[in-house]
Amino acid sequence: MPPETELWNRVEQTAREVFGTHGFGEIRLPVFEPTELFARAVGGETDIVSKEMYSFEDRDETSVSLRPEATAGICRAYIEHGMAQWPQPVKLCCFGPMFRRERPQKGRYRQFYQIDAEVLGGSDTPGIDSEVIEMVMVFFERLGLPGVQLEINSIGHSGTDTDGKLVCRRAYVEALRVALEKVKDQLGADSQRRVETNPLRVLDSKLEHEQAVIETLPRIGEYLCADCAKHYAEMKRLLDLRGVKYRENWRLVRGLDYYMRTTFEITAPGLGSQNAVCGGGRYDGLIELLGGPPTKGIGFAIGEDRLILSLQEAGKGGVAAGRDVYIAWMGEKAQATAIAAAQKLRAAGLRVELPATQQKFGKALGQADKLGARYALILGDEEVASGQWTVKALADGSQEKINEAELVELLKKKV
Ligand code: HAM
């Protein structure tokens, strides 16, 4: 609701500006898509798909779902609209509501808003990873949000080598599973289940009593293949070169299946346990998995609700007062003058309140104050006759007389 929507608009405008300087164009996605798309892209075993999606049967009995995230839809659009023929890479961003049936709490909602950005096609050089990360950090900096922290990791790739031997992430997951089996009895029920279904997710646990055990587990860094290790090292070098500060977190595995190599998350203060304001990473196999040509991809999504909360907590959520000018008028001649003045001021971009009926000046000034107007323009018959108008600053009550001719220039300057 207003006035908070002003802040939402400012955040989105800032994203459009910053992303625009990197050549991103905006894509508008459907709010629902075939369930199959999300199941394939995000992964059928993930919490998002298996527990949190709002799915329903369409009249032709196909299952459709409200989008839980934007990456799958953007990749679907890339394939469907032949974007592989465009100059690569294609840089797309999107804004809008996403839906997940999570337990609602501060910073976690069933309808929430994301600002999403994706770079599709081209090469998988870490030059792209580091630039995408730099861009989102510049966005947070531009908003003036203090205490933003970037965490990075590489989760390798999930292919096998030629003789079928497990390498890179698969070798790691196997080693992790073996290690977890040995300490299983020290884990809670959720983590015990994950040892079977998805050992990587155990690393996400925030349960106090599991932390010491998790710290003893093998780390992905020791299992990365030479190419993935090189990619990660080069990305870190390029982040340094760009002046982007980061912390490495070997436990950053992310809750969606499509990631490979680079993963990252950004946290902000003032949010309690839901402190991730952005998550992202590389997903080179995804477009091919969805039926498109082999295509590289990397991107992120910002949780806009959380970002707004964090800005407000940091005292950076202020929005401009409700009106620039309130025109207090009384008398028939003053009405004509007031209408003309309102037209001119609005044409100059000022936010003007012109009461539809005349009001006694005392009442009008009270109303102007309630609306948070910065200036009141006082127009009675006397002012109209003399062409000398009164402008009152509502903050300190000071008044001055101005000529009709200088009205727009003067108020524009003041505002
Ligand atoms: P994600 O980590 O699931 O990633 O979501 C990104 C951000 O959305 C989170 O960091 C959080 O700020 C916000 N978010 C998620 N769920 C909720 C919720 N229930 N309520 C409020 N905010 C929430 C993705 O969605 C990936 N598609 C990101 C991506 C894009 N990776 C590559 N490209």
Coordinates of C-alpha atoms and ligand atoms in Angstrom, one line a residue:
M1 CA 0.0 0.0 0.0
P2 CA 1.1 3.6 -0.3
P3 CA 3.4 5.0 0.9
E4 CA 5.4 1.7 1.1
T5 CA 4.8 1.0 -2.6
E6 CA 6.9 4.1 -3.4
L7 CA 9.8 2.2 -1.8
W8 CA 9.0 -0.9 -3.9
N9 CA 9.0 1.2 -7.0
R10 CA 12.3 2.8 -6.0
V11 CA 13.9 -0.6 -5.5
E12 CA 12.6 -1.8 -8.9
Q13 CA 13.6 1.4 -10.6
T14 CA 17.1 1.0 -9.2
A15 CA 17.3 -2.6 -10.4
R16 CA 16.2 -1.5 -13.9
E17 CA 18.8 1.2 -14.0
V18 CA 21.7 -0.9 -12.7
F19 CA 20.8 -4.0 -14.8
G20 CA 20.2 -1.6 -17.8
T21 CA 23.8 -0.4 -17.6
H22 CA 24.8 -4.1 -18.1
G23 CA 22.5 -4.5 -21.1
F24 CA 19.7 -6.5 -19.5
G25 CA 16.3 -6.4 -21.1
E26 CA 13.0 -7.2 -19.3
I27 CA 11.0 -10.3 -19.9
R28 CA 7.4 -10.7 -18.6
L29 CA 6.6 -14.3 -17.8
P30 CA 3.3 -16.2 -17.3
V31 CA 2.4 -16.6 -13.6
F32 CA 1.6 -20.3 -14.2
E33 CA 3.2 -22.9 -16.4
P34 CA 3.0 -26.7 -16.8
T35 CA 3.9 -28.4 -13.5
E36 CA 6.3 -30.6 -15.5
L37 CA 8.5 -27.6 -16.3
F38 CA 9.2 -26.8 -12.6
A39 CA 9.5 -30.5 -11.7
R40 CA 12.2 -31.0 -14.4
A41 CA 14.0 -27.7 -13.9
V42 CA 14.0 -27.2 -10.1
G43 CA 13.9 -31.0 -9.4
G44 CA 11.1 -33.3 -8.3
E45 CA 12.8 -34.2 -5.0
T46 CA 13.4 -30.6 -3.9
D47 CA 11.2 -29.1 -1.1
I48 CA 10.0 -26.5 -3.6
V49 CA 8.5 -29.0 -6.0
S50 CA 7.6 -31.8 -3.7
K51 CA 6.0 -29.8 -0.9
E52 CA 5.6 -26.1 -1.7
M53 CA 4.1 -25.7 -5.2
Y54 CA 0.5 -24.6 -5.8
S55 CA -0.5 -27.1 -8.4
F56 CA -4.0 -27.6 -9.9
E57 CA -5.5 -29.5 -12.8
D58 CA -6.5 -27.5 -15.8
R59 CA -9.8 -28.3 -17.7
D60 CA -7.9 -30.6 -20.1
E61 CA -6.5 -32.5 -17.1
T62 CA -2.9 -31.2 -17.5
S63 CA -1.3 -30.2 -14.2
V64 CA -0.3 -26.5 -14.0
S65 CA 1.5 -24.7 -11.1
L66 CA 1.9 -21.2 -9.9
R67 CA 5.5 -20.3 -10.6
P68 CA 7.7 -20.9 -7.5
E69 CA 10.6 -19.1 -9.2
A70 CA 11.5 -17.5 -12.5
T71 CA 14.5 -19.3 -13.9
A72 CA 12.6 -22.3 -15.3
G73 CA 10.1 -20.0 -17.1
I74 CA 12.9 -17.8 -18.6
C75 CA 14.7 -20.9 -19.9
R76 CA 11.5 -22.2 -21.4
A77 CA 11.0 -18.9 -23.1
Y78 CA 14.6 -18.9 -24.4
I79 CA 13.9 -22.3 -26.1
E80 CA 10.4 -21.5 -27.3
H81 CA 11.3 -18.1 -28.9
G82 CA 14.6 -19.3 -30.5
M83 CA 16.7 -16.9 -28.5
A84 CA 19.7 -19.1 -29.3
Q85 CA 19.7 -17.2 -32.6
W86 CA 20.1 -13.8 -30.9
P87 CA 23.5 -12.4 -30.2
Q88 CA 24.8 -14.3 -27.2
P89 CA 24.7 -14.1 -24.3
V90 CA 21.1 -13.0 -23.8
K91 CA 20.6 -11.0 -20.6
L92 CA 17.1 -11.0 -19.2
C93 CA 15.5 -9.8 -16.0
C94 CA 12.1 -10.1 -14.6
F95 CA 10.0 -8.8 -11.7
G96 CA 7.0 -10.2 -10.1
P97 CA 5.3 -12.5 -7.6
M98 CA 6.3 -16.1 -6.9
F99 CA 4.4 -18.7 -4.9
R100 CA 5.6 -21.3 -2.4
R101 CA 3.5 -23.0 0.2
E102 CA 6.0 -22.4 3.1
R103 CA 5.2 -21.7 6.7
P104 CA 4.7 -18.0 6.8
Q105 CA 6.8 -15.9 9.1
K106 CA 8.7 -12.6 9.0
G107 CA 10.4 -12.4 5.6
R108 CA 8.8 -15.6 4.4
Y109 CA 5.5 -15.5 2.6
R110 CA 3.4 -17.8 0.3
Q111 CA 3.2 -15.0 -2.3
F112 CA 6.5 -13.1 -2.4
Y113 CA 8.3 -11.0 -5.0
Q114 CA 11.5 -11.6 -6.8
I115 CA 13.8 -9.5 -8.9
D116 CA 15.4 -12.0 -11.2
A117 CA 18.3 -11.7 -13.7
E118 CA 19.7 -14.4 -16.0
V119 CA 22.6 -14.5 -18.5
L120 CA 21.9 -17.2 -21.1
G121 CA 24.2 -18.5 -23.8
G122 CA 27.7 -17.5 -24.7
S123 CA 30.5 -19.1 -22.8
D124 CA 30.9 -20.4 -19.3
T125 CA 33.9 -18.2 -18.5
P126 CA 34.0 -17.1 -14.8
G127 CA 34.2 -13.6 -16.3
I128 CA 30.4 -13.8 -16.6
D129 CA 29.9 -15.2 -13.1
S130 CA 32.0 -12.4 -11.5
E131 CA 30.3 -9.7 -13.5
V132 CA 26.8 -10.9 -12.6
I133 CA 27.8 -11.0 -8.9
E134 CA 29.4 -7.5 -9.2
M135 CA 26.2 -6.2 -10.7
V136 CA 24.0 -7.4 -7.9
M137 CA 26.4 -6.0 -5.3
V138 CA 26.3 -2.6 -7.0
F139 CA 22.5 -2.7 -6.9
F140 CA 22.6 -3.2 -3.1
E141 CA 25.2 -0.5 -2.7
R142 CA 23.1 1.9 -4.8
L143 CA 20.2 1.3 -2.4
G144 CA 22.4 2.2 0.5
L145 CA 21.7 -1.0 2.3
P146 CA 24.4 -1.5 5.0
G147 CA 25.8 -4.9 6.2
V148 CA 25.2 -6.8 3.0
Q149 CA 27.4 -10.0 2.8
L150 CA 28.2 -12.1 -0.1
E151 CA 29.0 -15.8 0.3
I152 CA 30.3 -17.9 -2.6
N153 CA 31.0 -21.6 -3.3
S154 CA 31.5 -24.0 -6.2
I155 CA 29.5 -27.2 -6.2
G156 CA 31.3 -28.7 -9.2
H157 CA 29.6 -30.5 -12.0
S158 CA 27.5 -33.6 -11.9
G159 CA 28.7 -35.5 -15.0
T160 CA 30.6 -38.8 -14.9
D161 CA 34.0 -39.4 -16.6
T162 CA 34.5 -41.7 -19.5
D163 CA 35.1 -45.0 -17.7
G164 CA 32.0 -44.4 -15.5
K165 CA 34.0 -43.5 -12.4
L166 CA 32.5 -40.9 -10.1
V167 CA 34.1 -37.6 -10.3
C168 CA 33.7 -34.1 -9.0
R169 CA 30.3 -33.6 -7.3
R170 CA 29.2 -37.2 -7.7
A171 CA 32.4 -38.4 -6.0
Y172 CA 31.8 -35.8 -3.3
V173 CA 28.2 -36.7 -2.7
E174 CA 29.2 -40.4 -2.3
A175 CA 31.9 -39.5 0.1
L176 CA 29.5 -37.3 2.0
R177 CA 26.9 -40.1 2.2
V178 CA 29.5 -42.5 3.5
A179 CA 30.6 -40.0 6.2
L180 CA 27.0 -39.2 7.1
E181 CA 26.1 -42.8 7.5
K182 CA 28.8 -43.0 10.3
V183 CA 27.3 -40.0 12.2
K184 CA 23.7 -40.5 11.3
D185 CA 22.6 -41.2 14.9
Q186 CA 23.7 -37.7 15.9
L187 CA 21.4 -36.1 13.4
G188 CA 17.7 -35.2 13.6
A189 CA 15.0 -36.9 11.7
D190 CA 15.0 -34.4 8.7
S191 CA 18.7 -34.8 8.2
Q192 CA 18.6 -38.5 8.6
R193 CA 16.1 -38.7 5.8
R194 CA 18.3 -36.5 3.6
V195 CA 21.2 -38.8 4.0
E196 CA 19.2 -41.1 1.8
T197 CA 17.4 -38.6 -0.5
N198 CA 19.9 -35.7 -0.9
P199 CA 23.0 -35.7 1.3
L200 CA 24.0 -32.2 0.1
R201 CA 20.9 -30.7 1.8
V202 CA 22.2 -31.9 5.2
L203 CA 24.8 -29.1 4.9
D204 CA 21.9 -26.5 4.9
S205 CA 20.8 -27.5 8.4
K206 CA 20.5 -24.7 10.9
L207 CA 19.8 -27.0 13.9
E208 CA 22.2 -26.1 16.7
H209 CA 23.0 -29.7 17.8
E210 CA 23.9 -30.7 14.2
Q211 CA 26.5 -28.0 13.6
A212 CA 29.5 -29.6 15.3
V213 CA 28.9 -32.9 13.4
I214 CA 28.5 -31.1 10.1
E215 CA 31.8 -29.3 10.5
T216 CA 33.6 -32.7 10.6
L217 CA 32.2 -33.7 7.2
P218 CA 34.2 -33.8 4.0
R219 CA 34.2 -30.6 2.0
I220 CA 33.4 -30.2 -1.7
G221 CA 36.6 -28.2 -2.3
E222 CA 38.6 -31.3 -1.9
Y223 CA 36.6 -33.2 -4.6
L224 CA 36.3 -30.6 -7.4
C225 CA 37.7 -31.8 -10.7
A226 CA 40.6 -29.8 -12.2
D227 CA 38.3 -27.8 -14.6
C228 CA 35.8 -26.8 -11.9
A229 CA 38.6 -26.0 -9.4
K230 CA 40.2 -23.8 -12.1
H231 CA 36.9 -22.1 -12.8
Y232 CA 36.3 -21.3 -9.2
A233 CA 39.8 -20.0 -8.6
E234 CA 39.5 -17.8 -11.6
M235 CA 36.2 -16.5 -10.5
K236 CA 37.6 -15.5 -7.1
R237 CA 40.5 -13.8 -8.9
L238 CA 38.1 -11.8 -11.0
L239 CA 35.9 -10.8 -8.0
D240 CA 39.1 -9.5 -6.3
L241 CA 39.9 -7.6 -9.5
R242 CA 36.4 -6.0 -9.5
G243 CA 36.8 -5.1 -5.8
V244 CA 33.9 -7.4 -4.7
K245 CA 34.3 -8.6 -1.2
Y246 CA 33.1 -12.2 -0.4
R247 CA 33.3 -15.0 2.1
E248 CA 33.7 -18.6 1.0
N249 CA 31.2 -21.0 2.4
W250 CA 31.7 -24.6 1.6
R251 CA 28.2 -25.4 2.9
L252 CA 26.4 -23.2 0.3
V253 CA 24.7 -25.9 -1.8
R254 CA 21.3 -24.2 -2.6
G255 CA 17.9 -25.9 -2.6
L256 CA 17.3 -26.2 -6.4
D257 CA 18.7 -29.0 -8.5
Y258 CA 19.9 -27.1 -11.5
Y259 CA 23.0 -25.6 -10.1
M260 CA 26.6 -26.5 -11.1
R261 CA 29.9 -24.8 -10.3
T262 CA 29.3 -21.3 -8.9
T263 CA 26.7 -20.8 -6.2
F264 CA 26.2 -17.6 -4.1
E265 CA 24.0 -16.0 -1.6
I266 CA 23.7 -12.6 -0.2
T267 CA 22.5 -11.8 3.4
A268 CA 21.3 -8.6 4.9
P269 CA 20.8 -7.6 8.5
G270 CA 17.5 -7.0 10.3
L271 CA 15.8 -10.1 9.0
G272 CA 16.3 -12.8 11.7
S273 CA 16.5 -16.3 10.4
Q274 CA 15.2 -15.4 6.9
N275 CA 18.2 -13.3 6.1
A276 CA 19.0 -14.4 2.5
V277 CA 18.1 -11.5 0.2
C278 CA 19.5 -13.0 -2.9
G279 CA 20.5 -16.4 -4.2
G280 CA 21.9 -17.6 -7.4
G281 CA 24.4 -19.6 -9.4
R282 CA 25.4 -21.3 -12.6
Y283 CA 23.1 -23.8 -14.4
D284 CA 24.8 -24.9 -17.6
G285 CA 22.8 -28.1 -18.2
L286 CA 19.4 -26.7 -17.6
I287 CA 18.3 -25.5 -21.1
E288 CA 19.4 -28.8 -22.6
L289 CA 17.5 -30.7 -19.9
L290 CA 14.4 -28.7 -21.0
G291 CA 14.8 -29.7 -24.6
G292 CA 16.9 -26.8 -25.9
P293 CA 20.4 -26.7 -27.4
P294 CA 23.4 -27.0 -25.0
T295 CA 23.5 -23.6 -23.4
K296 CA 25.4 -22.0 -20.6
G297 CA 23.4 -20.1 -17.9
I298 CA 23.9 -18.1 -14.7
G299 CA 21.6 -15.8 -12.7
F300 CA 20.2 -14.8 -9.4
A301 CA 16.9 -13.8 -7.7
I302 CA 16.6 -11.1 -5.1
G303 CA 13.8 -11.5 -2.5
E304 CA 12.2 -8.1 -2.8
D305 CA 10.0 -8.4 0.4
R306 CA 13.1 -9.2 2.5
L307 CA 15.0 -6.4 0.8
I308 CA 12.3 -3.9 1.6
L309 CA 12.1 -5.1 5.3
S310 CA 15.9 -4.8 5.6
L311 CA 15.9 -1.3 4.1
Q312 CA 13.2 -0.2 6.5
E313 CA 15.0 -1.7 9.5
A314 CA 18.2 0.1 8.5
G315 CA 16.3 3.4 8.3
K316 CA 16.8 3.5 4.5
G317 CA 13.2 3.0 3.7
G318 CA 12.1 6.6 3.7
V319 CA 9.8 7.9 0.9
A320 CA 9.1 11.4 -0.1
A321 CA 6.2 13.1 1.7
G322 CA 2.8 12.7 0.1
R323 CA 2.5 16.0 -1.9
D324 CA 4.8 18.8 -3.0
V325 CA 2.1 21.5 -3.1
Y326 CA -1.4 21.8 -1.6
I327 CA -3.4 24.6 -3.3
A328 CA -5.6 26.3 -0.7
W329 CA -8.2 28.3 -2.6
M330 CA -11.3 30.2 -1.8
G331 CA -13.6 32.2 -4.1
E332 CA -14.8 31.9 -7.7
K333 CA -11.9 33.8 -9.3
A334 CA -9.4 31.9 -7.1
Q335 CA -10.8 28.6 -8.4
A336 CA -10.0 29.4 -12.0
T337 CA -6.5 30.6 -10.9
A338 CA -6.0 27.5 -8.8
I339 CA -6.9 25.1 -11.6
A340 CA -4.5 26.9 -14.0
A341 CA -1.7 26.8 -11.3
A342 CA -2.3 23.1 -10.7
Q343 CA -2.1 22.3 -14.4
K344 CA 1.2 24.1 -14.7
L345 CA 2.7 22.6 -11.6
R346 CA 1.7 19.1 -12.6
A347 CA 3.0 19.6 -16.1
A348 CA 6.3 20.4 -14.4
G349 CA 6.2 17.1 -12.6
L350 CA 5.2 18.3 -9.1
R351 CA 2.8 16.4 -7.0
V352 CA -0.2 18.7 -6.5
E353 CA -3.3 18.4 -4.4
L354 CA -6.1 20.6 -5.6
P355 CA -9.1 20.3 -3.3
A356 CA -12.3 19.9 -5.3
T357 CA -14.3 22.3 -3.2
Q358 CA -13.2 25.5 -1.6
Q359 CA -12.1 25.4 2.1
K360 CA -11.5 27.9 4.8
F361 CA -7.7 28.5 4.9
G362 CA -7.3 27.1 8.4
K363 CA -9.0 23.9 7.4
A364 CA -7.1 23.7 4.2
L365 CA -3.7 24.1 5.9
G366 CA -4.7 21.4 8.4
Q367 CA -5.5 19.1 5.5
A368 CA -2.3 19.9 3.7
D369 CA -0.4 19.0 6.9
K370 CA -2.2 15.7 7.2
L371 CA -1.3 14.8 3.6
G372 CA 2.3 15.5 4.3
A373 CA 2.4 18.4 1.8
R374 CA 5.6 20.4 1.8
Y375 CA 4.2 23.7 0.6
A376 CA 0.8 25.3 0.6
L377 CA -0.1 27.8 -2.1
I378 CA -2.7 30.2 -0.7
L379 CA -5.1 31.7 -3.3
G380 CA -7.8 34.1 -2.1
D381 CA -9.5 36.9 -4.0
E382 CA -7.0 39.3 -2.7
E383 CA -4.0 37.2 -4.0
V384 CA -5.7 36.8 -7.4
A385 CA -6.3 40.5 -7.8
S386 CA -2.8 41.5 -6.9
G387 CA -1.0 38.7 -8.7
Q388 CA 1.1 38.2 -5.6
W389 CA 0.6 34.7 -4.2
T390 CA 1.5 33.3 -0.8
V391 CA 3.6 30.2 -0.5
K392 CA 3.8 28.6 3.0
A393 CA 6.4 26.1 4.0
L394 CA 4.5 23.6 6.2
A395 CA 7.6 22.3 8.0
D396 CA 8.4 25.6 9.7
G397 CA 5.4 27.8 8.9
S398 CA 7.5 30.5 7.0
Q399 CA 5.7 32.4 4.3
E400 CA 6.7 34.4 1.3
K401 CA 5.0 36.3 -1.5
I402 CA 5.8 35.4 -5.0
N403 CA 4.7 36.6 -8.5
E404 CA 2.5 34.4 -10.5
A405 CA 5.1 34.3 -13.3
E406 CA 7.8 32.8 -11.1
L407 CA 5.6 30.2 -9.4
V408 CA 6.7 27.1 -11.3
E409 CA 10.4 27.8 -11.3
L410 CA 10.4 28.8 -7.7
L411 CA 8.5 25.7 -6.4
K412 CA 10.5 23.4 -8.6
K413 CA 13.7 24.7 -7.1
K414 CA 12.3 24.4 -3.6
V415 CA 11.0 20.9 -4.1
Ligands
HAM1 P1 15.9 -19.0 -4.1 O1 17.1 -19.0 -3.3 O2 14.9 -20.1 -4.0 O3 16.5 -19.0 -5.6 O4 15.2 -17.6 -4.0 C1 15.8 -16.4 -4.1 C2 15.4 -15.4 -3.0 O5 14.0 -15.3 -3.0 C3 15.8 -15.9 -1.6 O6 17.1 -15.5 -1.3 C4 14.8 -15.1 -0.8 O7 15.3 -13.7 -0.6 C5 13.6 -15.0 -1.7 N1 12.6 -16.0 -1.3 C6 12.5 -17.3 -1.5 N2 11.4 -17.8 -0.9 C7 10.8 -16.8 -0.3 C8 9.5 -16.7 0.5 N3 8.8 -17.8 0.7 N4 9.2 -15.5 1.0 C9 10.0 -14.4 0.8 N5 11.1 -14.5 0.0 C10 11.5 -15.6 -0.5 C11 15.7 -19.0 -6.7 O8 14.5 -18.7 -6.7 C12 16.5 -19.1 -8.0 N6 15.5 -19.1 -9.2 C13 17.5 -18.0 -8.2 C14 18.2 -18.1 -9.4 C15 18.0 -17.4 -10.6 N7 19.3 -18.9 -9.7 C16 19.7 -18.7 -10.9 N8 19.0 -17.8 -11.5

